PDB file of C-alpha atoms in Angstrom:
ATOM      1  CA  MET A   1     -47.147-196.970  -4.314  1.00 40.00           C
ATOM      2  CA  LEU A   2     -44.456-194.505  -3.248  1.00 38.00           C
ATOM      3  CA  ARG A   3     -43.712-196.572  -0.144  1.00 35.00           C
ATOM      4  CA  ARG A   4     -43.208-199.741  -2.213  1.00 39.00           C
ATOM      5  CA  ARG A   5     -40.884-197.896  -4.583  1.00 40.00           C
ATOM      6  CA  PHE A   6     -38.956-196.452  -1.640  1.00 35.00           C
ATOM      7  CA  LEU A   7     -38.598-199.870   0.030  1.00 36.00           C
ATOM      8  CA  ALA A   8     -37.541-201.483  -3.248  1.00 42.00           C
ATOM      9  CA  GLY A   9     -34.926-198.762  -3.720  1.00 42.00           C
ATOM     10  CA  LEU A  10     -33.720-199.227  -0.164  1.00 40.00           C
ATOM     11  CA  ALA A  11     -33.420-202.991  -0.684  1.00 42.00           C
ATOM     12  CA  SER A  12     -31.487-202.447  -3.913  1.00 41.00           C
ATOM     13  CA  ALA A  13     -29.129-199.959  -2.271  1.00 42.00           C
ATOM     14  CA  SER A  14     -28.541-202.253   0.692  1.00 46.00           C
ATOM     15  CA  ALA A  15     -27.869-205.217  -1.593  1.00 45.00           C
ATOM     16  CA  ALA A  16     -25.384-203.132  -3.588  1.00 46.00           C
ATOM     17  CA  LEU A  17     -23.584-202.302  -0.346  1.00 47.00           C
ATOM     18  CA  GLY A  18     -23.295-205.995   0.523  1.00 53.00           C
ATOM     19  CA  TRP A  19     -26.264-206.270   2.889  1.00 50.00           C
ATOM     20  CA  ARG A  20     -29.025-208.852   2.672  1.00 49.00           C
ATOM     21  CA  ARG A  21     -32.243-209.531   4.538  1.00 45.00           C
ATOM     22  CA  VAL A  22     -32.733-213.141   5.667  1.00 44.00           C
ATOM     23  CA  GLY A  23     -36.393-213.138   6.738  1.00 45.00           C
ATOM     24  CA  ALA A  24     -39.218-210.627   6.605  1.00 46.00           C
ATOM     25  CA  ASP A  25     -38.745-209.532  10.226  1.00 66.00           C
ATOM     26  CA  ASP A  26     -34.966-210.023  10.358  1.00 69.00           C
ATOM     27  CA  PRO A  27     -32.478-207.157  10.384  1.00 78.00           C
ATOM     28  CA  TRP A  28     -30.195-206.640   7.398  1.00 80.00           C
ATOM     29  CA  GLN A  29     -27.094-208.832   7.561  1.00 90.00           C
ATOM     30  CA  PRO A  30     -23.666-208.086   6.062  1.00 87.00           C
ATOM     31  CA  ARG A  31     -22.384-210.469   3.399  1.00 86.00           C
ATOM     32  CA  THR A  32     -19.034-210.413   5.189  1.00 85.00           C
ATOM     33  CA  PRO A  33     -19.593-210.238   8.970  1.00 86.00           C
ATOM     34  CA  GLY A  34     -17.013-208.515  11.156  1.00 91.00           C
ATOM     35  CA  ASP A  35     -16.456-205.576  13.468  1.00 92.00           C
ATOM     36  CA  ALA A  36     -16.170-203.081  10.590  1.00 93.00           C
ATOM     37  CA  ALA A  37     -19.387-204.293   8.909  1.00 94.00           C
ATOM     38  CA  PHE A  38     -21.391-204.241  12.138  1.00 95.00           C
ATOM     39  CA  LEU A  39     -20.162-200.780  13.078  1.00 94.00           C
ATOM     40  CA  ALA A  40     -20.950-199.605   9.537  1.00 94.00           C
ATOM     41  CA  ARG A  41     -24.541-200.768  10.067  1.00 95.00           C
ATOM     42  CA  ALA A  42     -24.743-198.861  13.357  1.00 95.00           C
ATOM     43  CA  ILE A  43     -23.463-195.729  11.594  1.00 94.00           C
ATOM     44  CA  ASP A  44     -26.000-196.238   8.795  1.00 94.00           C
ATOM     45  CA  LEU A  45     -28.827-196.511  11.356  1.00 95.00           C
ATOM     46  CA  ALA A  46     -27.580-193.313  13.028  1.00 94.00           C
ATOM     47  CA  ARG A  47     -27.650-191.450   9.729  1.00 93.00           C
ATOM     48  CA  THR A  48     -31.100-192.772   8.792  1.00 92.00           C
ATOM     49  CA  GLY A  49     -32.645-191.959  12.175  1.00 91.00           C
ATOM     50  CA  SER A  50     -31.148-188.479  12.218  1.00 89.00           C
ATOM     51  CA  GLU A  51     -32.367-187.731   8.688  1.00 92.00           C
ATOM     52  CA  ARG A  52     -35.871-188.815   9.740  1.00 91.00           C
ATOM     53  CA  GLY A  53     -35.750-186.409  12.691  1.00 88.00           C
ATOM     54  CA  ASP A  54     -36.073-189.164  15.305  1.00 89.00           C
ATOM     55  CA  GLY A  55     -33.220-187.864  17.448  1.00 83.00           C
ATOM     56  CA  THR A  56     -29.496-187.278  17.502  1.00 89.00           C
ATOM     57  CA  PRO A  57     -27.271-189.275  15.110  1.00 92.00           C
ATOM     58  CA  TYR A  58     -26.515-192.421  17.083  1.00 95.00           C
ATOM     59  CA  GLY A  59     -27.094-196.015  16.016  1.00 97.00           C
ATOM     60  CA  ALA A  60     -26.386-199.411  17.526  1.00 97.00           C
ATOM     61  CA  VAL A  61     -26.633-203.103  16.730  1.00 97.00           C
ATOM     62  CA  VAL A  62     -26.441-206.211  18.909  1.00 98.00           C
ATOM     63  CA  VAL A  63     -24.675-209.172  17.327  1.00 97.00           C
ATOM     64  CA  ARG A  64     -24.776-212.830  18.320  1.00 97.00           C
ATOM     65  CA  ARG A  65     -22.636-215.446  16.587  1.00 95.00           C
ATOM     66  CA  GLY A  66     -21.899-213.174  13.625  1.00 95.00           C
ATOM     67  CA  ARG A  67     -25.536-212.142  13.036  1.00 96.00           C
ATOM     68  CA  ILE A  68     -27.327-208.924  13.901  1.00 97.00           C
ATOM     69  CA  VAL A  69     -30.106-209.770  16.357  1.00 97.00           C
ATOM     70  CA  GLY A  70     -31.046-206.245  17.451  1.00 97.00           C
ATOM     71  CA  GLU A  71     -30.953-202.772  15.946  1.00 97.00           C
ATOM     72  CA  GLY A  72     -31.700-199.307  17.211  1.00 97.00           C
ATOM     73  CA  TRP A  73     -31.140-195.647  16.647  1.00 96.00           C
ATOM     74  CA  ASN A  74     -31.756-192.657  18.860  1.00 95.00           C
ATOM     75  CA  ARG A  75     -35.519-192.128  19.038  1.00 95.00           C
ATOM     76  CA  ALA A  76     -35.592-189.749  21.993  1.00 92.00           C
ATOM     77  CA  HIS A  77     -37.345-186.984  20.028  1.00 91.00           C
ATOM     78  CA  ALA A  78     -39.717-189.280  18.128  1.00 93.00           C
ATOM     79  CA  LYS A  79     -40.860-191.047  21.314  1.00 93.00           C
ATOM     80  CA  ASN A  80     -40.564-188.082  23.691  1.00 94.00           C
ATOM     81  CA  ASP A  81     -38.505-190.477  25.799  1.00 94.00           C
ATOM     82  CA  PRO A  82     -35.102-189.396  27.107  1.00 93.00           C
ATOM     83  CA  THR A  83     -34.124-193.067  27.587  1.00 95.00           C
ATOM     84  CA  ALA A  84     -34.708-194.032  23.930  1.00 96.00           C
ATOM     85  CA  HIS A  85     -30.996-194.029  23.089  1.00 96.00           C
ATOM     86  CA  ALA A  86     -29.719-196.192  20.232  1.00 97.00           C
ATOM     87  CA  GLU A  87     -28.000-198.703  22.494  1.00 97.00           C
ATOM     88  CA  ILE A  88     -31.069-199.198  24.696  1.00 98.00           C
ATOM     89  CA  GLU A  89     -33.284-199.572  21.618  1.00 97.00           C
ATOM     90  CA  ALA A  90     -30.904-202.198  20.161  1.00 98.00           C
ATOM     91  CA  ILE A  91     -30.692-204.123  23.452  1.00 98.00           C
ATOM     92  CA  GLN A  92     -34.493-204.142  23.759  1.00 98.00           C
ATOM     93  CA  ASP A  93     -34.844-205.307  20.148  1.00 97.00           C
ATOM     94  CA  ALA A  94     -32.328-208.124  20.681  1.00 97.00           C
ATOM     95  CA  ALA A  95     -33.997-209.268  23.915  1.00 97.00           C
ATOM     96  CA  ARG A  96     -37.380-209.319  22.162  1.00 97.00           C
ATOM     97  CA  ARG A  97     -36.090-211.228  19.128  1.00 97.00           C
ATOM     98  CA  LEU A  98     -34.146-213.757  21.219  1.00 97.00           C
ATOM     99  CA  GLY A  99     -36.875-214.089  23.846  1.00 97.00           C
ATOM    100  CA  ARG A 100     -34.485-213.623  26.748  1.00 97.00           C
ATOM    101  CA  ARG A 101     -32.865-210.882  28.782  1.00 96.00           C
ATOM    102  CA  ASP A 102     -29.419-212.508  29.139  1.00 97.00           C
ATOM    103  CA  LEU A 103     -27.333-211.299  26.193  1.00 98.00           C
ATOM    104  CA  SER A 104     -24.003-212.585  27.524  1.00 97.00           C
ATOM    105  CA  ASP A 105     -23.143-214.172  24.169  1.00 97.00           C
ATOM    106  CA  CYS A 106     -23.705-210.878  22.322  1.00 98.00           C
ATOM    107  CA  VAL A 107     -21.644-207.854  21.301  1.00 97.00           C
ATOM    108  CA  LEU A 108     -22.970-204.280  21.250  1.00 98.00           C
ATOM    109  CA  TYR A 109     -21.740-202.045  18.397  1.00 97.00           C
ATOM    110  CA  ALA A 110     -22.389-198.327  18.874  1.00 96.00           C
ATOM    111  CA  SER A 111     -21.723-195.382  16.595  1.00 95.00           C
ATOM    112  CA  GLY A 112     -20.033-192.410  18.157  1.00 88.00           C
ATOM    113  CA  GLY A 113     -17.941-192.555  21.292  1.00 86.00           C
ATOM    114  CA  ARG A 114     -18.229-194.832  24.260  1.00 90.00           C
ATOM    115  CA  PRO A 115     -21.901-195.264  25.280  1.00 93.00           C
ATOM    116  CA  CYS A 116     -23.246-192.933  27.951  1.00 93.00           C
ATOM    117  CA  PRO A 117     -23.554-194.211  31.540  1.00 93.00           C
ATOM    118  CA  MET A 118     -27.236-195.123  31.080  1.00 95.00           C
ATOM    119  CA  CYS A 119     -26.534-197.179  27.942  1.00 95.00           C
ATOM    120  CA  GLU A 120     -23.436-198.735  29.456  1.00 95.00           C
ATOM    121  CA  GLY A 121     -25.580-199.698  32.457  1.00 95.00           C
ATOM    122  CA  GLY A 122     -28.183-201.246  30.146  1.00 96.00           C
ATOM    123  CA  ALA A 123     -25.457-203.300  28.447  1.00 97.00           C
ATOM    124  CA  TYR A 124     -24.092-204.286  31.852  1.00 96.00           C
ATOM    125  CA  PHE A 125     -27.467-205.492  33.147  1.00 96.00           C
ATOM    126  CA  ALA A 126     -28.135-207.353  29.877  1.00 97.00           C
ATOM    127  CA  ASN A 127     -24.783-209.113  30.432  1.00 96.00           C
ATOM    128  CA  ILE A 128     -23.477-207.942  27.039  1.00 97.00           C
ATOM    129  CA  GLY A 129     -20.082-209.584  26.607  1.00 93.00           C
ATOM    130  CA  ARG A 130     -18.301-206.805  24.717  1.00 94.00           C
ATOM    131  CA  VAL A 131     -18.833-203.226  23.517  1.00 95.00           C
ATOM    132  CA  VAL A 132     -17.333-201.882  20.278  1.00 95.00           C
ATOM    133  CA  HIS A 133     -17.709-198.210  19.363  1.00 93.00           C
ATOM    134  CA  GLY A 134     -16.366-195.713  16.881  1.00 89.00           C
ATOM    135  CA  HIS A 135     -17.070-192.885  14.474  1.00 79.00           C
ATOM    136  CA  SER A 136     -16.122-194.864  11.363  1.00 73.00           C
ATOM    137  CA  ALA A 137     -16.078-198.519  10.370  1.00 69.00           C
ATOM    138  CA  ASP A 138     -12.331-198.501   9.846  1.00 73.00           C
ATOM    139  CA  ALA A 139     -11.431-196.793  13.132  1.00 74.00           C
ATOM    140  CA  PHE A 140     -13.283-198.543  15.934  1.00 78.00           C
ATOM    141  CA  ILE A 141     -12.462-199.294  19.569  1.00 75.00           C
ATOM    142  CA  ASP A 142     -13.026-202.625  21.272  1.00 79.00           C
ATOM    143  CA  ALA A 143     -13.909-201.376  24.750  1.00 83.00           C
ATOM    144  CA  GLY A 144     -14.274-204.847  26.281  1.00 79.00           C
ATOM    145  CA  PRO A 145     -17.150-205.645  28.639  1.00 82.00           C
ATOM    146  CA  PRO A 146     -19.460-202.834  29.752  1.00 85.00           C
ATOM    147  CA  ARG A 147     -18.474-200.897  32.846  1.00 80.00           C
ATOM    148  CA  LEU A 148     -21.031-199.879  35.383  1.00 75.00           C
ATOM    149  CA  GLY A 149     -20.244-196.537  36.931  1.00 60.00           C
ATOM    150  CA  ARG A 150     -21.858-195.044  39.968  1.00 50.00           C
ATOM    151  CA  CYS A 151     -25.605-194.506  39.884  1.00 43.00           C
TER     152      CYS A 151
END
């Protein structure tokens, strides 16, 4: 009963903020897609994951053709997995939903600064076309395609 009330409240809050869910298993979508809206969703995921105690406050979304196709937040503590960064979680979610590993027609939005070398490498090997990051939805950086540093 409490869970249903919580989920109903979450749906109401998201709708009030201009977000809508398309299908039962689909991520929330902004009513007005754009860099600021997608980064805002990544920041929201970071806040939610951090409040739950899953890990540090980082969130990420993968977008294809103006729609969120993958979401993730840092789950390193929850999974006891040092590779469970937000960007990796979002890339894995997008690959699963799309049924392919080539995400060349996708954009990765990440809260915080530029993704760490591991996450940047994950975006590189997924062929992500562009990376956008920032600490707020109105001050973001289009970092272009992912860069692969030395391993």
